[in-house]
């Protein structure tokens, strides 16, 4: 067996039981007593700020009151009415930046009501007890194609199916779920939750999933538009930005999303290799997820190098603190300039940066960090635009996800606007579904 | 540190905190521990006549209601008087009193409504050396159905008669404990006074059903699928108890009759309030049953600190201080005008004041786009609901308007003079002011 100090990229740096412990739930589910105590703290605010802060507008005071009066199943219905992926959102939402940041008890005491964990308590309770809680409307005979089985596509498909439409979801991967399945830190979605949630969601009926179908390859936009009166694109961002540093092609340099995907799909964590000295380049959630999980797999030294200052980091303070608590070093104002090594990476050279108000510039001062593995987490890009108009680097949409082409909607990370969160994708998928529904029924 | 010593009916105790006649005072073990913990006195759990003791149910005897965080607000019970032999209780009382001569020891009694029954038991109680007796005319369940407890307390003539027997056959103070399960507490209090009672204590527990089990459709506490009303006590009954205490304190017929206040006393502040309404001391039960005997430490330190801050040097000085300010609605000053004021620095923007006022009251709070809540003086009637629902203490306050100012709601100048309903022009029975 290897250890955290084994040089190079190696598997089994930690014993199996330690790995299992490291990758259990980041937040254990609330036991009923804990849920009762947490729910008691909600003030049932008028026009509650937490609801305003929720991209899916979940009626949070109502669902918490339903928990506190002993009906977590009714609470779950309140949540699912707005957000059918409320189970996953309860696990992955940056609540510290959304509902919990807005909670009046955050203002009052610096301790918000634990909305995320209460949401999980409610959704877990219902999902464990009951099969799918919604009934499908009588079939309309209308067919809709949804491209991408991630949060946006699943939310859209569910809402459409509920209204009686016949939905076919196409996904490039071999498995549905999108980033929920492949892109989120393992300790946020334990026990195969993403897959179980998809199965549960499909309980509505009327949804067929076809995997291994990539837009622009096996799937053609014109064919879809020809076959379906409505098409929803929730294809996400499939590409990864390059570092554009010398030596980027050396062994041991890879995309953070690929690493996270391997980790999520691994059946045996002891077989998953990781470097001794890991450097993650980037400042978002993906960088944090990759860095923390490297550390949990047993890397000895893990550094996140971000080219701007702490305040500019898109990962929340909570996530930064999480990384720091796991032993990840956060390095600010450092940008990669070169990757050194003979075939495989041995060191990464970083240049310090500063911003005097005229833009970020390198100071010329560089340092080298030992690195046998480098993860790139500097953003993802749209890989296929389906011939649609773009806004910036995303598919341009107006209203509830309408693209430049009639009969084609888009939502989630691939579409303009939004903030690349699971919960935002769900809201956009849901709203596009309602617009598609209105359009289809209006044209009948 | 203020002197907490009290002299109630000549019975001295180091502080005004007595344990009420209830489970905590049912036996020597508990009472010794209570005295060690610092309680000023106890009223021993009610004794019955000689002979086979009563029996209690063998299932749950308490029910409860809760506030947030499962804080116990109200407790009810279906327990009866002591179910231990009379002789055992009397021996224990004798021993404990001998060991704690500085603490008040009162014996609660409930025997049938016959002169002989009282004549039999009183000498035996006197022999224990206890400082006095309390007549349990209040217990609302079990005993009342046998013609005792509340069944006596609900008939003033019986109260007077039994009290008189006790004064005749017992030479130490007699306290009559009153039931709240009546329409006018002044009547039984006056009856006790006529019978020669040295004091009244109140309130005993209130008839109640705390909850219904919706699976079994049985009231709780449930005994084999059935429930019975029990006696309600705890913080939830304090307002009822204080109102009844104040009625007796300000009734000319009973004014000055010593009162031992009972009903939801949980903190020093509760005790101070009861005392201000005319009680010479207080009796505590539910708070001890919820938190243990140790809570008396807080009661003593809190009362003492408050008395020091206010310059009171004895409990006696506080007794009845608030009584002159208890009046009837018709004498309240209708020229007093107040307005709610929201302190924006303390506001946490929950909007509960807005929801309460907008939905259920006077539409007197405005809400801005950025959730700033402000009072609309033109609409505010100073009802206090916003204060009551606000989660932050003192965030919303009621500010009195000064004479000469114009009330924006009525457009009228605030008058300096006091004026009440009895002289108000809208009152058909108004007495001419001139």
PDB file of N, CA, C and O in Angstrom, chain B residues 84-147:
ATOM      1  N   UNK B  84     -49.741   7.575  50.160  1.00  0.00           N
ATOM      2  CA  UNK B  84     -48.977   6.886  51.201  1.00  0.00           C
ATOM      3  C   UNK B  84     -49.751   6.998  52.520  1.00  0.00           C
ATOM      4  O   UNK B  84     -50.502   7.955  52.735  1.00  0.00           O
ATOM      5  N   UNK B  85     -49.553   6.057  53.428  1.00  0.00           N
ATOM      6  CA  UNK B  85     -50.331   6.057  54.681  1.00  0.00           C
ATOM      7  C   UNK B  85     -50.140   7.351  55.472  1.00  0.00           C
ATOM      8  O   UNK B  85     -49.056   7.933  55.494  1.00  0.00           O
ATOM      9  N   UNK B  86     -51.199   7.799  56.122  1.00  0.00           N
ATOM     10  CA  UNK B  86     -51.185   9.034  56.912  1.00  0.00           C
ATOM     11  C   UNK B  86     -50.059   9.020  57.938  1.00  0.00           C
ATOM     12  O   UNK B  86     -49.323   9.992  58.086  1.00  0.00           O
ATOM     13  N   UNK B  87     -49.929   7.915  58.633  1.00  0.00           N
ATOM     14  CA  UNK B  87     -48.944   7.834  59.719  1.00  0.00           C
ATOM     15  C   UNK B  87     -47.520   8.055  59.204  1.00  0.00           C
ATOM     16  O   UNK B  87     -46.715   8.763  59.821  1.00  0.00           O
ATOM     17  N   UNK B  88     -47.233   7.482  58.054  1.00  0.00           N
ATOM     18  CA  UNK B  88     -45.890   7.631  57.468  1.00  0.00           C
ATOM     19  C   UNK B  88     -45.615   9.096  57.165  1.00  0.00           C
ATOM     20  O   UNK B  88     -44.565   9.647  57.491  1.00  0.00           O
ATOM     21  N   UNK B  89     -46.588   9.746  56.550  1.00  0.00           N
ATOM     22  CA  UNK B  89     -46.413  11.164  56.224  1.00  0.00           C
ATOM     23  C   UNK B  89     -46.209  12.001  57.489  1.00  0.00           C
ATOM     24  O   UNK B  89     -45.328  12.860  57.532  1.00  0.00           O
ATOM     25  N   UNK B  90     -47.016  11.752  58.509  1.00  0.00           N
ATOM     26  CA  UNK B  90     -46.918  12.550  59.728  1.00  0.00           C
ATOM     27  C   UNK B  90     -45.557  12.369  60.398  1.00  0.00           C
ATOM     28  O   UNK B  90     -44.947  13.339  60.862  1.00  0.00           O
ATOM     29  N   UNK B  91     -45.068  11.148  60.400  1.00  0.00           N
ATOM     30  CA  UNK B  91     -43.748  10.896  61.003  1.00  0.00           C
ATOM     31  C   UNK B  91     -42.657  11.633  60.236  1.00  0.00           C
ATOM     32  O   UNK B  91     -41.743  12.220  60.813  1.00  0.00           O
ATOM     33  N   UNK B  92     -42.761  11.591  58.922  1.00  0.00           N
ATOM     34  CA  UNK B  92     -41.745  12.260  58.095  1.00  0.00           C
ATOM     35  C   UNK B  92     -41.783  13.773  58.287  1.00  0.00           C
ATOM     36  O   UNK B  92     -40.747  14.434  58.384  1.00  0.00           O
ATOM     37  N   UNK B  93     -42.995  14.316  58.339  1.00  0.00           N
ATOM     38  CA  UNK B  93     -43.144  15.766  58.537  1.00  0.00           C
ATOM     39  C   UNK B  93     -42.487  16.177  59.849  1.00  0.00           C
ATOM     40  O   UNK B  93     -41.743  17.161  59.930  1.00  0.00           O
ATOM     41  N   UNK B  94     -42.733  15.388  60.874  1.00  0.00           N
ATOM     42  CA  UNK B  94     -42.170  15.682  62.200  1.00  0.00           C
ATOM     43  C   UNK B  94     -40.643  15.713  62.146  1.00  0.00           C
ATOM     44  O   UNK B  94     -40.007  16.645  62.643  1.00  0.00           O
ATOM     45  N   UNK B  95     -40.083  14.692  61.506  1.00  0.00           N
ATOM     46  CA  UNK B  95     -38.619  14.608  61.429  1.00  0.00           C
ATOM     47  C   UNK B  95     -38.027  15.774  60.635  1.00  0.00           C
ATOM     48  O   UNK B  95     -37.060  16.403  61.055  1.00  0.00           O
ATOM     49  N   UNK B  96     -38.620  16.048  59.499  1.00  0.00           N
ATOM     50  CA  UNK B  96     -38.046  17.084  58.640  1.00  0.00           C
ATOM     51  C   UNK B  96     -38.158  18.453  59.305  1.00  0.00           C
ATOM     52  O   UNK B  96     -37.218  19.245  59.303  1.00  0.00           O
ATOM     53  N   UNK B  97     -39.310  18.734  59.892  1.00  0.00           N
ATOM     54  CA  UNK B  97     -39.479  20.043  60.545  1.00  0.00           C
ATOM     55  C   UNK B  97     -38.470  20.217  61.677  1.00  0.00           C
ATOM     56  O   UNK B  97     -37.889  21.292  61.852  1.00  0.00           O
ATOM     57  N   UNK B  98     -38.244  19.141  62.411  1.00  0.00           N
ATOM     58  CA  UNK B  98     -37.289  19.217  63.520  1.00  0.00           C
ATOM     59  C   UNK B  98     -35.883  19.519  63.011  1.00  0.00           C
ATOM     60  O   UNK B  98     -35.130  20.269  63.629  1.00  0.00           O
ATOM     61  N   UNK B  99     -35.560  18.970  61.860  1.00  0.00           N
ATOM     62  CA  UNK B  99     -34.213  19.178  61.295  1.00  0.00           C
ATOM     63  C   UNK B  99     -34.074  20.518  60.580  1.00  0.00           C
ATOM     64  O   UNK B  99     -32.960  20.981  60.352  1.00  0.00           O
ATOM     65  N   UNK B 100     -35.179  21.108  60.158  1.00  0.00           N
ATOM     66  CA  UNK B 100     -35.114  22.383  59.417  1.00  0.00           C
ATOM     67  C   UNK B 100     -36.048  23.404  60.067  1.00  0.00           C
ATOM     68  O   UNK B 100     -37.036  23.833  59.468  1.00  0.00           O
ATOM     69  N   UNK B 101     -35.726  23.795  61.305  1.00  0.00           N
ATOM     70  CA  UNK B 101     -36.650  24.681  62.025  1.00  0.00           C
ATOM     71  C   UNK B 101     -36.810  26.051  61.378  1.00  0.00           C
ATOM     72  O   UNK B 101     -37.811  26.728  61.611  1.00  0.00           O
ATOM     73  N   UNK B 102     -35.824  26.459  60.547  1.00  0.00           N
ATOM     74  CA  UNK B 102     -35.917  27.798  59.946  1.00  0.00           C
ATOM     75  C   UNK B 102     -36.767  27.826  58.685  1.00  0.00           C
ATOM     76  O   UNK B 102     -36.990  28.878  58.109  1.00  0.00           O
ATOM     77  N   UNK B 103     -37.210  26.657  58.208  1.00  0.00           N
ATOM     78  CA  UNK B 103     -37.998  26.635  56.973  1.00  0.00           C
ATOM     79  C   UNK B 103     -39.475  26.488  57.315  1.00  0.00           C
ATOM     80  O   UNK B 103     -39.849  25.893  58.322  1.00  0.00           O
ATOM     81  N   UNK B 104     -40.302  27.026  56.414  1.00  0.00           N
ATOM     82  CA  UNK B 104     -41.747  26.914  56.613  1.00  0.00           C
ATOM     83  C   UNK B 104     -42.209  25.514  56.247  1.00  0.00           C
ATOM     84  O   UNK B 104     -41.810  24.973  55.219  1.00  0.00           O
ATOM     85  N   UNK B 105     -43.009  24.939  57.114  1.00  0.00           N
ATOM     86  CA  UNK B 105     -43.567  23.607  56.852  1.00  0.00           C
ATOM     87  C   UNK B 105     -45.077  23.688  57.014  1.00  0.00           C
ATOM     88  O   UNK B 105     -45.591  23.880  58.119  1.00  0.00           O
ATOM     89  N   UNK B 106     -45.764  23.620  55.899  1.00  0.00           N
ATOM     90  CA  UNK B 106     -47.223  23.699  55.904  1.00  0.00           C
ATOM     91  C   UNK B 106     -47.748  22.333  55.472  1.00  0.00           C
ATOM     92  O   UNK B 106     -47.160  21.699  54.591  1.00  0.00           O
ATOM     93  N   UNK B 107     -48.822  21.908  56.100  1.00  0.00           N
ATOM     94  CA  UNK B 107     -49.380  20.606  55.737  1.00  0.00           C
ATOM     95  C   UNK B 107     -50.704  20.818  55.009  1.00  0.00           C
ATOM     96  O   UNK B 107     -51.606  21.480  55.529  1.00  0.00           O
ATOM     97  N   UNK B 108     -50.779  20.282  53.797  1.00  0.00           N
ATOM     98  CA  UNK B 108     -52.022  20.383  53.032  1.00  0.00           C
ATOM     99  C   UNK B 108     -52.955  19.251  53.444  1.00  0.00           C
ATOM    100  O   UNK B 108     -52.517  18.111  53.647  1.00  0.00           O
ATOM    101  N   UNK B 109     -54.231  19.586  53.582  1.00  0.00           N
ATOM    102  CA  UNK B 109     -55.206  18.597  54.067  1.00  0.00           C
ATOM    103  C   UNK B 109     -56.434  18.533  53.172  1.00  0.00           C
ATOM    104  O   UNK B 109     -56.876  19.548  52.631  1.00  0.00           O
ATOM    105  N   UNK B 110     -56.956  17.352  53.061  1.00  0.00           N
ATOM    106  CA  UNK B 110     -58.233  17.170  52.379  1.00  0.00           C
ATOM    107  C   UNK B 110     -58.913  15.946  52.966  1.00  0.00           C
ATOM    108  O   UNK B 110     -58.506  14.809  52.729  1.00  0.00           O
ATOM    109  N   UNK B 111     -59.902  16.206  53.783  1.00  0.00           N
ATOM    110  CA  UNK B 111     -60.668  15.095  54.356  1.00  0.00           C
ATOM    111  C   UNK B 111     -62.139  15.376  54.087  1.00  0.00           C
ATOM    112  O   UNK B 111     -62.498  16.493  53.701  1.00  0.00           O
ATOM    113  N   UNK B 112     -63.007  14.382  54.297  1.00  0.00           N
ATOM    114  CA  UNK B 112     -64.412  14.594  53.953  1.00  0.00           C
ATOM    115  C   UNK B 112     -65.012  15.806  54.675  1.00  0.00           C
ATOM    116  O   UNK B 112     -64.553  16.224  55.735  1.00  0.00           O
ATOM    117  N   UNK B 113     -66.081  16.292  54.108  1.00  0.00           N
ATOM    118  CA  UNK B 113     -66.719  17.520  54.564  1.00  0.00           C
ATOM    119  C   UNK B 113     -67.572  17.264  55.817  1.00  0.00           C
ATOM    120  O   UNK B 113     -68.757  17.598  55.854  1.00  0.00           O
ATOM    121  N   UNK B 114     -66.971  16.627  56.807  1.00  0.00           N
ATOM    122  CA  UNK B 114     -67.692  16.351  58.045  1.00  0.00           C
ATOM    123  C   UNK B 114     -66.828  16.837  59.200  1.00  0.00           C
ATOM    124  O   UNK B 114     -65.615  16.652  59.194  1.00  0.00           O
ATOM    125  N   UNK B 115     -67.446  17.412  60.188  1.00  0.00           N
ATOM    126  CA  UNK B 115     -66.702  18.022  61.282  1.00  0.00           C
ATOM    127  C   UNK B 115     -65.773  17.019  61.965  1.00  0.00           C
ATOM    128  O   UNK B 115     -64.624  17.306  62.282  1.00  0.00           O
ATOM    129  N   UNK B 116     -66.271  15.797  62.140  1.00  0.00           N
ATOM    130  CA  UNK B 116     -65.489  14.802  62.868  1.00  0.00           C
ATOM    131  C   UNK B 116     -64.177  14.473  62.141  1.00  0.00           C
ATOM    132  O   UNK B 116     -63.143  14.272  62.777  1.00  0.00           O
ATOM    133  N   UNK B 117     -64.270  14.419  60.837  1.00  0.00           N
ATOM    134  CA  UNK B 117     -63.078  14.079  60.046  1.00  0.00           C
ATOM    135  C   UNK B 117     -61.971  15.095  60.297  1.00  0.00           C
ATOM    136  O   UNK B 117     -60.793  14.751  60.437  1.00  0.00           O
ATOM    137  N   UNK B 118     -62.321  16.382  60.370  1.00  0.00           N
ATOM    138  CA  UNK B 118     -61.347  17.439  60.627  1.00  0.00           C
ATOM    139  C   UNK B 118     -60.891  17.407  62.080  1.00  0.00           C
ATOM    140  O   UNK B 118     -59.707  17.598  62.371  1.00  0.00           O
ATOM    141  N   UNK B 119     -61.835  17.141  62.951  1.00  0.00           N
ATOM    142  CA  UNK B 119     -61.532  17.074  64.379  1.00  0.00           C
ATOM    143  C   UNK B 119     -60.528  15.956  64.654  1.00  0.00           C
ATOM    144  O   UNK B 119     -59.665  16.073  65.519  1.00  0.00           O
ATOM    145  N   UNK B 120     -60.615  14.889  63.845  1.00  0.00           N
ATOM    146  CA  UNK B 120     -59.707  13.758  64.034  1.00  0.00           C
ATOM    147  C   UNK B 120     -58.293  14.070  63.554  1.00  0.00           C
ATOM    148  O   UNK B 120     -57.312  13.737  64.210  1.00  0.00           O
ATOM    149  N   UNK B 121     -58.200  14.707  62.432  1.00  0.00           N
ATOM    150  CA  UNK B 121     -56.865  14.829  61.829  1.00  0.00           C
ATOM    151  C   UNK B 121     -56.067  16.024  62.362  1.00  0.00           C
ATOM    152  O   UNK B 121     -54.830  15.968  62.465  1.00  0.00           O
ATOM    153  N   UNK B 122     -56.764  17.098  62.725  1.00  0.00           N
ATOM    154  CA  UNK B 122     -56.035  18.319  63.085  1.00  0.00           C
ATOM    155  C   UNK B 122     -55.078  18.163  64.271  1.00  0.00           C
ATOM    156  O   UNK B 122     -53.939  18.646  64.197  1.00  0.00           O
ATOM    157  N   UNK B 123     -55.462  17.482  65.344  1.00  0.00           N
ATOM    158  CA  UNK B 123     -54.502  17.328  66.457  1.00  0.00           C
ATOM    159  C   UNK B 123     -53.263  16.544  66.031  1.00  0.00           C
ATOM    160  O   UNK B 123     -52.159  16.804  66.510  1.00  0.00           O
ATOM    161  N   UNK B 124     -53.452  15.611  65.128  1.00  0.00           N
ATOM    162  CA  UNK B 124     -52.309  14.806  64.701  1.00  0.00           C
ATOM    163  C   UNK B 124     -51.349  15.660  63.880  1.00  0.00           C
ATOM    164  O   UNK B 124     -50.127  15.504  63.950  1.00  0.00           O
ATOM    165  N   UNK B 125     -51.911  16.575  63.086  1.00  0.00           N
ATOM    166  CA  UNK B 125     -51.054  17.476  62.315  1.00  0.00           C
ATOM    167  C   UNK B 125     -50.333  18.437  63.266  1.00  0.00           C
ATOM    168  O   UNK B 125     -49.135  18.696  63.111  1.00  0.00           O
ATOM    169  N   UNK B 126     -51.075  18.924  64.228  1.00  0.00           N
ATOM    170  CA  UNK B 126     -50.471  19.863  65.184  1.00  0.00           C
ATOM    171  C   UNK B 126     -49.274  19.214  65.881  1.00  0.00           C
ATOM    172  O   UNK B 126     -48.254  19.862  66.134  1.00  0.00           O
ATOM    173  N   UNK B 127     -49.382  17.917  66.126  1.00  0.00           N
ATOM    174  CA  UNK B 127     -48.323  17.206  66.848  1.00  0.00           C
ATOM    175  C   UNK B 127     -47.027  17.101  66.051  1.00  0.00           C
ATOM    176  O   UNK B 127     -45.969  16.826  66.606  1.00  0.00           O
ATOM    177  N   UNK B 128     -47.089  17.333  64.771  1.00  0.00           N
ATOM    178  CA  UNK B 128     -45.869  17.232  63.950  1.00  0.00           C
ATOM    179  C   UNK B 128     -44.957  18.425  64.144  1.00  0.00           C
ATOM    180  O   UNK B 128     -43.783  18.374  63.782  1.00  0.00           O
ATOM    181  N   UNK B 129     -45.516  19.513  64.685  1.00  0.00           N
ATOM    182  CA  UNK B 129     -44.715  20.726  64.806  1.00  0.00           C
ATOM    183  C   UNK B 129     -44.740  21.579  63.551  1.00  0.00           C
ATOM    184  O   UNK B 129     -44.025  22.584  63.458  1.00  0.00           O
ATOM    185  N   UNK B 130     -45.559  21.202  62.579  1.00  0.00           N
ATOM    186  CA  UNK B 130     -45.667  21.998  61.353  1.00  0.00           C
ATOM    187  C   UNK B 130     -46.162  23.394  61.675  1.00  0.00           C
ATOM    188  O   UNK B 130     -46.809  23.613  62.698  1.00  0.00           O
ATOM    189  N   UNK B 131     -45.865  24.341  60.777  1.00  0.00           N
ATOM    190  CA  UNK B 131     -46.157  25.752  61.039  1.00  0.00           C
ATOM    191  C   UNK B 131     -47.587  26.156  60.723  1.00  0.00           C
ATOM    192  O   UNK B 131     -48.018  27.239  61.105  1.00  0.00           O
ATOM    193  N   UNK B 132     -48.294  25.341  59.965  1.00  0.00           N
ATOM    194  CA  UNK B 132     -49.648  25.712  59.595  1.00  0.00           C
ATOM    195  C   UNK B 132     -50.232  24.667  58.674  1.00  0.00           C
ATOM    196  O   UNK B 132     -49.579  23.676  58.335  1.00  0.00           O
ATOM    197  N   UNK B 133     -51.485  24.916  58.287  1.00  0.00           N
ATOM    198  CA  UNK B 133     -52.124  23.979  57.357  1.00  0.00           C
ATOM    199  C   UNK B 133     -52.680  24.744  56.158  1.00  0.00           C
ATOM    200  O   UNK B 133     -52.947  25.952  56.220  1.00  0.00           O
ATOM    201  N   UNK B 134     -52.806  24.015  55.066  1.00  0.00           N
ATOM    202  CA  UNK B 134     -53.442  24.573  53.869  1.00  0.00           C
ATOM    203  C   UNK B 134     -54.578  23.632  53.507  1.00  0.00           C
ATOM    204  O   UNK B 134     -54.375  22.420  53.427  1.00  0.00           O
ATOM    205  N   UNK B 135     -55.770  24.198  53.335  1.00  0.00           N
ATOM    206  CA  UNK B 135     -56.921  23.365  53.023  1.00  0.00           C
ATOM    207  C   UNK B 135     -57.038  23.242  51.523  1.00  0.00           C
ATOM    208  O   UNK B 135     -57.190  24.249  50.816  1.00  0.00           O
ATOM    209  N   UNK B 136     -56.957  22.030  51.049  1.00  0.00           N
ATOM    210  CA  UNK B 136     -57.003  21.798  49.611  1.00  0.00           C
ATOM    211  C   UNK B 136     -58.459  21.770  49.166  1.00  0.00           C
ATOM    212  O   UNK B 136     -59.106  20.739  49.191  1.00  0.00           O
ATOM    213  N   UNK B 137     -58.940  22.938  48.766  1.00  0.00           N
ATOM    214  CA  UNK B 137     -60.299  23.042  48.244  1.00  0.00           C
ATOM    215  C   UNK B 137     -60.256  23.229  46.736  1.00  0.00           C
ATOM    216  O   UNK B 137     -61.139  23.836  46.140  1.00  0.00           O
ATOM    217  N   UNK B 138     -59.195  22.717  46.140  1.00  0.00           N
ATOM    218  CA  UNK B 138     -59.027  23.083  44.741  1.00  0.00           C
ATOM    219  C   UNK B 138     -58.842  21.940  43.773  1.00  0.00           C
ATOM    220  O   UNK B 138     -59.110  22.092  42.586  1.00  0.00           O
ATOM    221  N   UNK B 139     -58.397  20.794  44.251  1.00  0.00           N
ATOM    222  CA  UNK B 139     -58.043  19.734  43.316  1.00  0.00           C
ATOM    223  C   UNK B 139     -59.241  19.374  42.421  1.00  0.00           C
ATOM    224  O   UNK B 139     -60.293  18.995  42.926  1.00  0.00           O
ATOM    225  N   UNK B 140     -59.107  19.519  41.097  1.00  0.00           N
ATOM    226  CA  UNK B 140     -60.273  19.417  40.228  1.00  0.00           C
ATOM    227  C   UNK B 140     -60.609  18.005  39.746  1.00  0.00           C
ATOM    228  O   UNK B 140     -61.596  17.828  39.048  1.00  0.00           O
ATOM    229  N   UNK B 141     -59.799  17.034  40.058  1.00  0.00           N
ATOM    230  CA  UNK B 141     -60.049  15.706  39.477  1.00  0.00           C
ATOM    231  C   UNK B 141     -59.999  14.633  40.564  1.00  0.00           C
ATOM    232  O   UNK B 141     -59.274  14.758  41.535  1.00  0.00           O
ATOM    233  N   UNK B 142     -60.740  13.595  40.392  1.00  0.00           N
ATOM    234  CA  UNK B 142     -60.652  12.438  41.295  1.00  0.00           C
ATOM    235  C   UNK B 142     -61.268  12.709  42.651  1.00  0.00           C
ATOM    236  O   UNK B 142     -62.326  12.175  43.005  1.00  0.00           O
ATOM    237  N   UNK B 143     -60.636  13.616  43.429  1.00  0.00           N
ATOM    238  CA  UNK B 143     -61.138  13.880  44.777  1.00  0.00           C
ATOM    239  C   UNK B 143     -62.451  14.652  44.729  1.00  0.00           C
ATOM    240  O   UNK B 143     -63.325  14.462  45.574  1.00  0.00           O
ATOM    241  N   UNK B 144     -62.577  15.530  43.731  1.00  0.00           N
ATOM    242  CA  UNK B 144     -63.794  16.352  43.676  1.00  0.00           C
ATOM    243  C   UNK B 144     -65.023  15.485  43.435  1.00  0.00           C
ATOM    244  O   UNK B 144     -66.112  15.774  43.924  1.00  0.00           O
ATOM    245  N   UNK B 145     -64.812  14.384  42.696  1.00  0.00           N
ATOM    246  CA  UNK B 145     -65.939  13.495  42.440  1.00  0.00           C
ATOM    247  C   UNK B 145     -66.353  12.738  43.714  1.00  0.00           C
ATOM    248  O   UNK B 145     -67.402  12.118  43.770  1.00  0.00           O
ATOM    249  N   UNK B 146     -65.508  12.797  44.756  1.00  0.00           N
ATOM    250  CA  UNK B 146     -65.859  12.172  46.038  1.00  0.00           C
ATOM    251  C   UNK B 146     -66.300  13.232  47.046  1.00  0.00           C
ATOM    252  O   UNK B 146     -66.251  13.025  48.261  1.00  0.00           O
ATOM    253  N   UNK B 147     -66.648  14.407  46.560  1.00  0.00           N
ATOM    254  CA  UNK B 147     -67.153  15.459  47.439  1.00  0.00           C
ATOM    255  C   UNK B 147     -66.077  16.223  48.171  1.00  0.00           C
ATOM    256  O   UNK B 147     -66.337  16.900  49.154  1.00  0.00           O
TER     257      UNK B 147
END
